[in-house]
Short mmCIF file of C-alpha atoms in Angstrom, two decimals:
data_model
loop_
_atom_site.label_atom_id
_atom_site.label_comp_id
_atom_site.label_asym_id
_atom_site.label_seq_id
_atom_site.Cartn_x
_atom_site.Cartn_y
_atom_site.Cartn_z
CA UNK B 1 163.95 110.97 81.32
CA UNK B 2 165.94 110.02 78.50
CA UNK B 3 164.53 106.23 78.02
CA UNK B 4 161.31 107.48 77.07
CA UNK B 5 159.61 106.54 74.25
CA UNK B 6 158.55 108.85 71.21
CA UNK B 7 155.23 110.62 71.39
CA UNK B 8 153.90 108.25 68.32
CA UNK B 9 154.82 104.80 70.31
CA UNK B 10 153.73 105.77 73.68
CA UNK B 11 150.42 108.06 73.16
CA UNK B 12 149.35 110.37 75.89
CA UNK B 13 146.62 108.08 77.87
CA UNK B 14 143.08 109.58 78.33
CA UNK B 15 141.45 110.01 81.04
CA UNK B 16 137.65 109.21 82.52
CA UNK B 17 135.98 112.17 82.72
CA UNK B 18 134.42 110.93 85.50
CA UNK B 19 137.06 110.83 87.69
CA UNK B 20 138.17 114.40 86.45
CA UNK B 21 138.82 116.95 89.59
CA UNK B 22 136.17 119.37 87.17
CA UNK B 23 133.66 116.63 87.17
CA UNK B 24 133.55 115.95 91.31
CA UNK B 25 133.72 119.54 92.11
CA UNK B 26 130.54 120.30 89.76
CA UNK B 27 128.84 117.02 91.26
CA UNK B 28 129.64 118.28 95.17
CA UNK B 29 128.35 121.96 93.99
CA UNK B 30 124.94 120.28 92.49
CA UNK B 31 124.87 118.43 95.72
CA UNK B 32 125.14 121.45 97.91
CA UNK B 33 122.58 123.04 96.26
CA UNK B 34 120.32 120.12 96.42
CA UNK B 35 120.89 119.78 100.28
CA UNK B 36 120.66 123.61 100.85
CA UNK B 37 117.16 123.56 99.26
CA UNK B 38 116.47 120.55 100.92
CA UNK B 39 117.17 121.27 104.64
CA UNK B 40 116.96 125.40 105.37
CA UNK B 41 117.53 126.81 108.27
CA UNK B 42 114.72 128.68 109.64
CA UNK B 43 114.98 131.59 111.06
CA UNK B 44 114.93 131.62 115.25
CA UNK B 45 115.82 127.84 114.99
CA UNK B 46 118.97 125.99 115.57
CA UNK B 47 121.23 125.79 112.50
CA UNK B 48 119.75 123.02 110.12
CA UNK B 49 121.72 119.96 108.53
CA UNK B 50 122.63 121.99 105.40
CA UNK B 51 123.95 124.94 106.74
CA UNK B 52 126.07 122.36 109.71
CA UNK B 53 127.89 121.17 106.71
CA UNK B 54 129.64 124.45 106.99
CA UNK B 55 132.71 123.30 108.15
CA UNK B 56 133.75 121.01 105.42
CA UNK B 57 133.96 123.73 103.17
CA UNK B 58 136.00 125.51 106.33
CA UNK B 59 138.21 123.26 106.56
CA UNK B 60 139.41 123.16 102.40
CA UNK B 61 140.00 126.91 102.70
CA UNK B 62 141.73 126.64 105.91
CA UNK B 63 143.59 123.98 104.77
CA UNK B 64 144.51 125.70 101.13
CA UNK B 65 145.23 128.98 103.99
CA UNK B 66 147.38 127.28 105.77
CA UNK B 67 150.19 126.71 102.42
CA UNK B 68 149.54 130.10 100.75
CA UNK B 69 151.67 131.60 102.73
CA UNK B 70 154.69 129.68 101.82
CA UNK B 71 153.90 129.03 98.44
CA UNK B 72 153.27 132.54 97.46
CA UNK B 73 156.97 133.47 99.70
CA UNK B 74 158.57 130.71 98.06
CA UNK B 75 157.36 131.09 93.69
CA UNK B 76 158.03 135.22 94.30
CA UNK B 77 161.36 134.40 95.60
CA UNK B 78 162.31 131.78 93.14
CA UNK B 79 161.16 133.98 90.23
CA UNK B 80 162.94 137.31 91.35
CA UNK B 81 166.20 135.14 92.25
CA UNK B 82 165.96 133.54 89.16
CA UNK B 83 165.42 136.46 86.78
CA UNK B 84 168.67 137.40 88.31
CA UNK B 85 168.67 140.70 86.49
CA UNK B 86 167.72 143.75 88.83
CA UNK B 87 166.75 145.69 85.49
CA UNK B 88 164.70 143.12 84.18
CA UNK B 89 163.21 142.64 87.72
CA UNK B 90 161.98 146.41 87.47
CA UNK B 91 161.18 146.17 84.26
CA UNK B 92 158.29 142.92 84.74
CA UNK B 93 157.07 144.93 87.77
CA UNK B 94 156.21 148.14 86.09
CA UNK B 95 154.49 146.12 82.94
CA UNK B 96 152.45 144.29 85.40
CA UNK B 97 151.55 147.71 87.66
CA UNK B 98 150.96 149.52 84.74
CA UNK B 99 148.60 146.78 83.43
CA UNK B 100 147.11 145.84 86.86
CA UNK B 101 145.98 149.58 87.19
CA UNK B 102 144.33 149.80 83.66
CA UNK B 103 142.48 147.29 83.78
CA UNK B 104 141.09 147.55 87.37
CA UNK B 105 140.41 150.98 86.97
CA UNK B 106 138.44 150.21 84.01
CA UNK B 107 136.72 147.30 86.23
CA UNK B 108 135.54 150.56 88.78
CA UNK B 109 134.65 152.58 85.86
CA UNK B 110 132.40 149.97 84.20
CA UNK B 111 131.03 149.14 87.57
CA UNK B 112 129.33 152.85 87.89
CA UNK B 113 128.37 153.29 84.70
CA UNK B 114 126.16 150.34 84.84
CA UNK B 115 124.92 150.94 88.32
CA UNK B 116 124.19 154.70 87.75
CA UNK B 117 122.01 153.71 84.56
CA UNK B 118 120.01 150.89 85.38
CA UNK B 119 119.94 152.43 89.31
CA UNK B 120 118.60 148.87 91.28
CA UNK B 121 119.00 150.52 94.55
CA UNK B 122 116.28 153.50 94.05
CA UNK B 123 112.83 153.31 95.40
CA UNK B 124 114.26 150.85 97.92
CA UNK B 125 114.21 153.10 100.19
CA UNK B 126 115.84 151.58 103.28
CA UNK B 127 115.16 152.36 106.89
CA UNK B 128 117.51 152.85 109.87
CA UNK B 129 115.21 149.52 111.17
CA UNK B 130 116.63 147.80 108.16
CA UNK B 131 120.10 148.57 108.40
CA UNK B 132 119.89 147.63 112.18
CA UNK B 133 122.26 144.48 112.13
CA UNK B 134 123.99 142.05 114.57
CA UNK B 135 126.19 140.80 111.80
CA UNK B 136 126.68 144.04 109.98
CA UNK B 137 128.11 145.73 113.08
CA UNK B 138 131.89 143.73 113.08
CA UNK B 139 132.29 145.09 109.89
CA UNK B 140 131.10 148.47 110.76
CA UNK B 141 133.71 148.64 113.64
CA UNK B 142 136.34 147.51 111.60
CA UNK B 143 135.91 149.76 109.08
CA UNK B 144 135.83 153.08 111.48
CA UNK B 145 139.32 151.53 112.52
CA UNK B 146 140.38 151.25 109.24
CA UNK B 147 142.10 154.97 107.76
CA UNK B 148 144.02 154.86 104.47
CA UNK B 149 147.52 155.44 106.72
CA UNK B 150 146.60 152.16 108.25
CA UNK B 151 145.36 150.56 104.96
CA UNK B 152 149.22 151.08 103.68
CA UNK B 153 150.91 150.27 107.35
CA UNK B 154 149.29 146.58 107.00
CA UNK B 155 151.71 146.26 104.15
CA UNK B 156 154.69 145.73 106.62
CA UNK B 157 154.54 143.45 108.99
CA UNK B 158 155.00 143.29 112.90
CA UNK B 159 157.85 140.67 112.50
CA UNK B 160 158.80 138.79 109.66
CA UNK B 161 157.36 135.34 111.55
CA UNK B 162 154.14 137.73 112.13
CA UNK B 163 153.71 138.49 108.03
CA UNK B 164 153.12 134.19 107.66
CA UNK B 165 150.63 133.58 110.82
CA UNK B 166 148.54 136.85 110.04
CA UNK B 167 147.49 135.08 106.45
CA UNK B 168 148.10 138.61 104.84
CA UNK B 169 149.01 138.67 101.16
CA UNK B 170 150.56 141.83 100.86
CA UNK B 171 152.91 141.17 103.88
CA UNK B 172 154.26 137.89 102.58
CA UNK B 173 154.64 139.66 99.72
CA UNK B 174 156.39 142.44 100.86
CA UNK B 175 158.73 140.26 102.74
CA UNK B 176 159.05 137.52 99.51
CA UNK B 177 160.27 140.63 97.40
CA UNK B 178 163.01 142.00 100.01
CA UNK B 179 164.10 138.46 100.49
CA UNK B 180 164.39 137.64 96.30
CA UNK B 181 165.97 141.63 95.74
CA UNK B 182 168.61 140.63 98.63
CA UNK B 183 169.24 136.79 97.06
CA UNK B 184 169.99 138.72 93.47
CA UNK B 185 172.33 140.93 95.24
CA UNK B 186 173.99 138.24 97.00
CA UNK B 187 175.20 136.77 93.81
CA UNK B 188 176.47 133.03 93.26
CA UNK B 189 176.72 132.95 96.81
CA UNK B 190 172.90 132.79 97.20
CA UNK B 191 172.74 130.00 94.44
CA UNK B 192 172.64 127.01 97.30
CA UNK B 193 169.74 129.13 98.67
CA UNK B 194 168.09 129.41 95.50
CA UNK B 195 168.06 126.06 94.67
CA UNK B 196 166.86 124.96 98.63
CA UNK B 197 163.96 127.86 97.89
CA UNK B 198 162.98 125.78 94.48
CA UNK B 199 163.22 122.33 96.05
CA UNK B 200 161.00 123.40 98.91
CA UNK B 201 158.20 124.63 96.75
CA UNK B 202 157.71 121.70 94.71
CA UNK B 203 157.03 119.95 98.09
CA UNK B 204 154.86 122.32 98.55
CA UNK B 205 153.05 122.28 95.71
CA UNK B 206 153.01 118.42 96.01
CA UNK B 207 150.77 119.10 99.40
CA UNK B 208 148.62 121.18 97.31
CA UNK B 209 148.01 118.30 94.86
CA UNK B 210 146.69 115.99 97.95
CA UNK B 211 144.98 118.86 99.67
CA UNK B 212 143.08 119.10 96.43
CA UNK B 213 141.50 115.61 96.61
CA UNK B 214 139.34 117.64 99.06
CA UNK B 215 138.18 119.59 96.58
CA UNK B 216 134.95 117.98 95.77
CA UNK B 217 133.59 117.80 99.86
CA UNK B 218 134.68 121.38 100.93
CA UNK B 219 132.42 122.89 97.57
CA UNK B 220 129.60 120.43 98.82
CA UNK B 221 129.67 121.70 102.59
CA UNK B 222 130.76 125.26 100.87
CA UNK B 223 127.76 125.11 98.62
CA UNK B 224 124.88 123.55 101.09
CA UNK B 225 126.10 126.14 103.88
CA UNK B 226 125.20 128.81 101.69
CA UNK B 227 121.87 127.89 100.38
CA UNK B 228 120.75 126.58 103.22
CA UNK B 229 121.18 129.63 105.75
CA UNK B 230 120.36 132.77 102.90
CA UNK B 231 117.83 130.37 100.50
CA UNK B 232 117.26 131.08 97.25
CA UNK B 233 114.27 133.14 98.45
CA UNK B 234 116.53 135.78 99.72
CA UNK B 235 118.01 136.60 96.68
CA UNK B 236 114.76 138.14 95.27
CA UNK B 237 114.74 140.94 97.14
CA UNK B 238 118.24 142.29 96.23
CA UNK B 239 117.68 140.00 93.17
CA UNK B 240 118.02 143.38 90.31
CA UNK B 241 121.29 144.22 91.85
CA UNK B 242 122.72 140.39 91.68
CA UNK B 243 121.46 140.57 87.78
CA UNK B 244 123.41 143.33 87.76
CA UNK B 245 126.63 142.53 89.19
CA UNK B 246 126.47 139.10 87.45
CA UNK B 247 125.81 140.75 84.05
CA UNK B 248 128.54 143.48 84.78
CA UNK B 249 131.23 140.71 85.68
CA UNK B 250 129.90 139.03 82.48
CA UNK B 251 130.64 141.96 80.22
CA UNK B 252 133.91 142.42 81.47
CA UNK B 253 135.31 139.19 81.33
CA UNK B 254 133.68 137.85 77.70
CA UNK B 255 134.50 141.86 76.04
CA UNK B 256 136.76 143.45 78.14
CA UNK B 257 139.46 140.37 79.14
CA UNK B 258 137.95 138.75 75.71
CA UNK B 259 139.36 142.42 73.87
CA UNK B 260 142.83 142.18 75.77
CA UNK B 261 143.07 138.35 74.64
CA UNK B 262 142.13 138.37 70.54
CA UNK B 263 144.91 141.91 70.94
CA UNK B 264 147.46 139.09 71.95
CA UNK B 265 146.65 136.97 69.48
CA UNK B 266 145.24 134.36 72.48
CA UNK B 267 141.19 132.76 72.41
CA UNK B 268 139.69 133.71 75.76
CA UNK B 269 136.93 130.91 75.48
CA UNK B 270 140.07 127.99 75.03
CA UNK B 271 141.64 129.52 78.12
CA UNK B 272 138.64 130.00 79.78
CA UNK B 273 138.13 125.76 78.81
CA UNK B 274 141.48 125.17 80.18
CA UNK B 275 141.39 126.33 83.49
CA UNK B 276 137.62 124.86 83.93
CA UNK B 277 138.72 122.77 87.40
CA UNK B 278 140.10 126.04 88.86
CA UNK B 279 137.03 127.82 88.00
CA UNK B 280 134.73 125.08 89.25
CA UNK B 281 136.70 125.03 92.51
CA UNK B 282 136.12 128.72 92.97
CA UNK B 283 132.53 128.26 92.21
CA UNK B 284 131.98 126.33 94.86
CA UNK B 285 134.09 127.49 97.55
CA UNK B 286 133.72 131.29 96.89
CA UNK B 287 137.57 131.74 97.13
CA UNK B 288 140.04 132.48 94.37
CA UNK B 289 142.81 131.73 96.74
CA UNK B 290 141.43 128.09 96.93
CA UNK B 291 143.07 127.78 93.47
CA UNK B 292 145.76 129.85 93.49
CA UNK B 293 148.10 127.37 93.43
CA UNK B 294 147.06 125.81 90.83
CA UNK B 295 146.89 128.28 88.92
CA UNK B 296 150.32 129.39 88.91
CA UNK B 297 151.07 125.65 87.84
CA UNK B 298 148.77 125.51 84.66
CA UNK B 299 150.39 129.05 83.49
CA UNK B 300 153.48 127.57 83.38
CA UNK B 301 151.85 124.52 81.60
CA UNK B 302 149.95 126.73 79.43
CA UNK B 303 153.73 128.34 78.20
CA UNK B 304 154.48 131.55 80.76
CA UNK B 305 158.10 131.41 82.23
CA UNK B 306 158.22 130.69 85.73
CA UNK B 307 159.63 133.45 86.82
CA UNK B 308 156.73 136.11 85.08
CA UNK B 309 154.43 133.23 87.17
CA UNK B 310 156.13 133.82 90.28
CA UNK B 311 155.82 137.72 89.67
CA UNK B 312 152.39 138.04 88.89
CA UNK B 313 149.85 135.88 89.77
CA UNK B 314 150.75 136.57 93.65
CA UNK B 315 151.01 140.23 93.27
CA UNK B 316 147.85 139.96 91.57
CA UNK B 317 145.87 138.50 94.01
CA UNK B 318 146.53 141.82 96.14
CA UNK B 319 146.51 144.63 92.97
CA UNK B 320 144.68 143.22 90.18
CA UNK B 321 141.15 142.04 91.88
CA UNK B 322 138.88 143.02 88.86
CA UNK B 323 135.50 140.82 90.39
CA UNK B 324 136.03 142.77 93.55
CA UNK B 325 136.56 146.34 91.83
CA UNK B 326 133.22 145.55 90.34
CA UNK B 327 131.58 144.69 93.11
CA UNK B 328 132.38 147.29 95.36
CA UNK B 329 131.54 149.97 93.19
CA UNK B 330 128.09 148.84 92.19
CA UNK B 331 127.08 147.90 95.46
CA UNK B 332 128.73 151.19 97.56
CA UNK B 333 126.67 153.65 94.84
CA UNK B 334 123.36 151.05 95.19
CA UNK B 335 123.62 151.48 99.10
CA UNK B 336 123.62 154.95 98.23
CA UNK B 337 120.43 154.88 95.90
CA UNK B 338 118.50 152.24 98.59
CA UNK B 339 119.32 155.04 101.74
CA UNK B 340 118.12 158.34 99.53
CA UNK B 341 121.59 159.76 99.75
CA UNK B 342 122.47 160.60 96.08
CA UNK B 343 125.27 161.88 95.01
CA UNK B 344 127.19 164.33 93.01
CA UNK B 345 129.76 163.51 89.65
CA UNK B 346 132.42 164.52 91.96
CA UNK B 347 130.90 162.44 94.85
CA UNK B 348 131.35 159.30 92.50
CA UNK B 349 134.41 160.79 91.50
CA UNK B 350 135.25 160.95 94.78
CA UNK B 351 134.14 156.83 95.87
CA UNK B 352 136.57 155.58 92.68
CA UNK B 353 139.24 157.37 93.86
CA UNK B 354 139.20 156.18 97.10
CA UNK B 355 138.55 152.46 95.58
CA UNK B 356 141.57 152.72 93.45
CA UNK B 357 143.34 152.35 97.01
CA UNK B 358 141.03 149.96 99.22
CA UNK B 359 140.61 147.45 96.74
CA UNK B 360 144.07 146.82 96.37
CA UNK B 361 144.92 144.07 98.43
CA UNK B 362 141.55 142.92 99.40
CA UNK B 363 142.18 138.71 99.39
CA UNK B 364 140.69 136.56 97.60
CA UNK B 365 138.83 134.85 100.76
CA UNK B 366 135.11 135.01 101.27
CA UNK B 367 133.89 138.17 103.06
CA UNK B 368 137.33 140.51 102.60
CA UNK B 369 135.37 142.46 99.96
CA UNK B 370 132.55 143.00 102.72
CA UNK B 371 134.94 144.45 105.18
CA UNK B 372 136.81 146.73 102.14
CA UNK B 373 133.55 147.77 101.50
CA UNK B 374 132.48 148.51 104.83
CA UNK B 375 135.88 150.48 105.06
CA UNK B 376 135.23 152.28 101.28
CA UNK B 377 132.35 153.81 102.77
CA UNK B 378 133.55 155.14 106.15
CA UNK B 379 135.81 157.32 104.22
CA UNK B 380 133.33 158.64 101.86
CA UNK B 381 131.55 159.94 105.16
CA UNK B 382 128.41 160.21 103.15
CA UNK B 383 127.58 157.20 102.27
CA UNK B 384 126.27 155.24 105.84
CA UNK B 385 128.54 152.37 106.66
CA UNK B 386 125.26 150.98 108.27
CA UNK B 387 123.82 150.34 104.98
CA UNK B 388 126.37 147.38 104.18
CA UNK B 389 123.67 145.54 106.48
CA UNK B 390 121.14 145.28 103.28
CA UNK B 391 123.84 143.45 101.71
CA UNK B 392 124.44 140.68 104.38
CA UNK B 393 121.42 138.11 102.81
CA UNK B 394 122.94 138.12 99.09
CA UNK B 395 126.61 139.03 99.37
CA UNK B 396 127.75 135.45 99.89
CA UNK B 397 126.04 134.82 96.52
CA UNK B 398 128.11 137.74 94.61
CA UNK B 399 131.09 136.39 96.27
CA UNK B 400 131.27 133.49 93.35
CA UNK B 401 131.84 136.28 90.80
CA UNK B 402 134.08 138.36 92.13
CA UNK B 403 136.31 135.09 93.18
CA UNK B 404 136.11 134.14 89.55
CA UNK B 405 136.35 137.18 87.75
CA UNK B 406 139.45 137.76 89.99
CA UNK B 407 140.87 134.12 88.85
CA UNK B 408 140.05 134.57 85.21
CA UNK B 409 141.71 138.26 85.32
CA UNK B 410 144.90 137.33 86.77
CA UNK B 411 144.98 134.55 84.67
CA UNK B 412 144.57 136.47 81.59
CA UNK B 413 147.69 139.29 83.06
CA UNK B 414 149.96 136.60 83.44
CA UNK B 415 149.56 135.81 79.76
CA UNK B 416 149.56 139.37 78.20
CA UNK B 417 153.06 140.20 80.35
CA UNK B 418 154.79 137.06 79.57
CA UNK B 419 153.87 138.15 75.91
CA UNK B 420 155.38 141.50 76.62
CA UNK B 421 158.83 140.13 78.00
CA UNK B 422 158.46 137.46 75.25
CA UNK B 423 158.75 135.20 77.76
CA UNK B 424 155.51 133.28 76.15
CA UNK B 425 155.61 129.98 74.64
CA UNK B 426 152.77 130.28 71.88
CA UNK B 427 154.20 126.86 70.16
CA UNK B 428 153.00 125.33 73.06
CA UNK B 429 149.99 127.33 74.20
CA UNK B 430 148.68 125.94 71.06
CA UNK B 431 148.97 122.66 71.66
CA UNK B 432 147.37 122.93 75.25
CA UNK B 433 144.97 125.34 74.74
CA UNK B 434 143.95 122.70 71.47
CA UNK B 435 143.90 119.42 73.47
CA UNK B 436 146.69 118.49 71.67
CA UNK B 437 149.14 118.13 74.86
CA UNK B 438 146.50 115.64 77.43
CA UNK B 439 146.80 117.62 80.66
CA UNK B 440 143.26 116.06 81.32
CA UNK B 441 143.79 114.53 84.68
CA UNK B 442 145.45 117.29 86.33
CA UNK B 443 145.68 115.79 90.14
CA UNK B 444 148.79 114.00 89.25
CA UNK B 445 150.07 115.88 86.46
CA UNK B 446 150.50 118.90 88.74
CA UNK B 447 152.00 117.44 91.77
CA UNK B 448 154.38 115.03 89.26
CA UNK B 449 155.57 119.01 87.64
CA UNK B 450 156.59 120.30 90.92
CA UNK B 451 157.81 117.58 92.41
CA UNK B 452 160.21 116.84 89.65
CA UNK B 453 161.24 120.19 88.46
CA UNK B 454 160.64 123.36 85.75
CA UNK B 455 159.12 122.31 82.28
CA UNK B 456 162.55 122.25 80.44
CA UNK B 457 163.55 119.36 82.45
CA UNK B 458 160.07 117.63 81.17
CA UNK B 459 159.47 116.77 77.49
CA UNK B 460 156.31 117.60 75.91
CA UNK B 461 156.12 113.76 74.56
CA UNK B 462 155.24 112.78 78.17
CA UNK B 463 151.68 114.68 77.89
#
């Protein structure tokens, strides 16, 4: 690294925006739209063309599945191991709990306050015909299956093998923080381990960076599957609660996250700018998991230590799911309002409480917050599970916002803690969050990070 040449002889090079990752993703999105409008499926036919291109956006998730596992095992281990300070450990936890529960509770809170007042779910006065529903009745079952003892015995695994094939967050995660705890405790002995652990996830992040040249096809096949089997027609029906949910997640992120960001002295709308390919990516494949991992690599780009990275941002993706916490409240109290079953303070009361619980570790993967719904009402035993049925047409559309609102959230908590431990490079947030550091073409720029080590081995002259 040493013979290269001074930022003012070798300027950072610039890159077409049309071979951008933001710039495909947005043209395979427009393109799945187009196709979804163009070929529908009609109903009592065999599947049309759009909604057969299903399985290219399948197979990006799967594929971006298959490495979260590791990835998430690997950064939580790396950045517990490397704090290497059992105090400190505790002390980045409870700052991100503390802030996790804040803000989602404020998410739930929000949530019913806009649903109770605008009400989109009275006069619609649903039948038990309407609620009568092939596809509704998997999540039904699952939710009567589903009790809050089990909710928290998911947490720990069968096996430790078992925690990795299962695709659960909060079991790798579970397993990730035993593992780091007992590599601290272990001492300079576990420093060989340590450094394997580090090696092994910037190969894995330089998989991500190739998986993500898929990017652009699975939000095509994503996008085209989903207007072409629901249409656009069938959002006008349930179109006042979309509005509503849309506007909601709007609010929150632009006041609420916008509020938390000018407090710490950070512009929301830059950030937001910044981490437009991650968004995009979301957009179109209605998974914040999708771009998790790159997520975790532009934070530490952005200025956040790697270990407050490693911390969060996974343990966020089970406890601080703001989109979702949204979501399920509005759309649990509007199946209330659309099935004539109205409810007390302390009923509502009653639905928050238990959402303070079930939304925590509902992934980021397209239809999780459907069955954590379905399971939200069972134990309300007032609310019919059955009604989750009205939602089936429209809920792959609201899936887009609470993937993003999720991303945008966590994004925004990694931030405000690494301020806290003052473990925040503002110096250089400055510079990125200004286009002053070229971090344009992000394909190789984040594989190139991992694969050759943390940011102090990487001068900012480079970019």
């Amino acid at each position: 690294m040493a013979n290269l040449e001074p930022a003012a002889a070798q300027p950072a090079p610039r890159h077409s925006f049309f071979r951008s990752l933001y710039f495909q993703v947005l043209v395979g999105i427009a393109l799945g739209i187009l196709f979804g409008a163009l070929y529908p499926s009609i109903k009592g036919q065999p599947p049309g063309f759009a909604e057969q291109l299903k399985p290219l956006g399948d197979v990006f998730i799967k594929l971006i599945k298959m490495l979260i596992a590791p990835i998430i095992f690997l950064t939580v281990v790396s950045g517990i191991a490397g704090i290497g300070d059992m105090k400190k450990l505790g002390r980045v936890g409870l700052k991100a709990f503390i802030y996790f529960e804040v803000v989602t509770t404020l998410a739930l809170v929000i949530g019913l306050v806009v649903v109770r007042t605008i009400q989109p779910g009275v006069g619609f006065n649903a039948t038990e015909e309407s609620m009568t529903n092939g596809e509704a009745a998997k999540y039904v079952q699952q939710a009567q299956e589903l009790s809050v003892v089990d909710h928290l015995m998911k947490i720990i695994p069968d096996s430790v093998a078992g925690a990795f094939t299962s695709g659960e967050i909060l079991q790798v995660l579970f397993i990730a923080i035993l593992f780091g705890v007992a590599l601290v405790a272990f001492g300079d002995r576990g420093k060989p381990i340590l450094r394997a652990v580090d090696s092994l996830s910037h190969v894995f992040f330089g998989i991500i960076a190739i998986v993500m040249r898929f990017a652009p096809a699975g939000a095509f096949g994503a996008m085209a599957f989903t207007v072409g089997k629901y249409g656009i027609a069938s959002l006008q029906k349930l179109g006042m609660l979309m509005l509503c949910v849309y506007l909601t997640a709007a609010f929150f992120v632009f006041v609420v996250l916008g509020a938390i960001a000018y407090f710490h002295n950070f512009s929301l709308l830059k950030f937001l700018r910044y981490i437009k390919e991650e968004i995009f990516i979301v957009l179109g494949t209605s998974s914040s998991e999708s771009a998790l991992p790159r997520i975790m690599v532009k934070l530490e780009e952005l200025g956040c230590s790697k270990s407050v990275v490693g911390l969060v941002i996974p343990s966020g993706y089970s406890f601080n799911l703001d989109g979702t916490a949204i979501y399920l409240t509005m759309a649990a109290i509007f199946i209330a309002q659309a099935t004539n079953r109205p409810l007390t303070l302390w009923g509502e009361v009653k639905i928050l409480l238990i959402l303070m619980l079930t939304s925590k570790g509902a992934a980021g993967v397209t239809g999780s917050g459907f069955v954590t719904l379905a399971a939200t009402l069972a134990s309300t035993r007032t609310i019919p599970v059955e009604g989750i049925a009205l939602l089936i047409g429209v809920d792959r559309f609201m899936s887009e916002m609470r993937s993003i609102t999720n991303l945008i959230g966590n994004g925004v908590a990694t931030v405000v803690v690494s301020k806290w431990e003052g473990e925040f490079d503002a110096a250089r947030a400055e510079k990125v969050l200004n286009g002053e550091i070229d971090i344009e073409d992000t394909e190789p720029l984040l594989s190139e990070t991992r694969l050759r080590g943390t940011l102090d081995e990487r001068p900012d002259e480079k970019f």
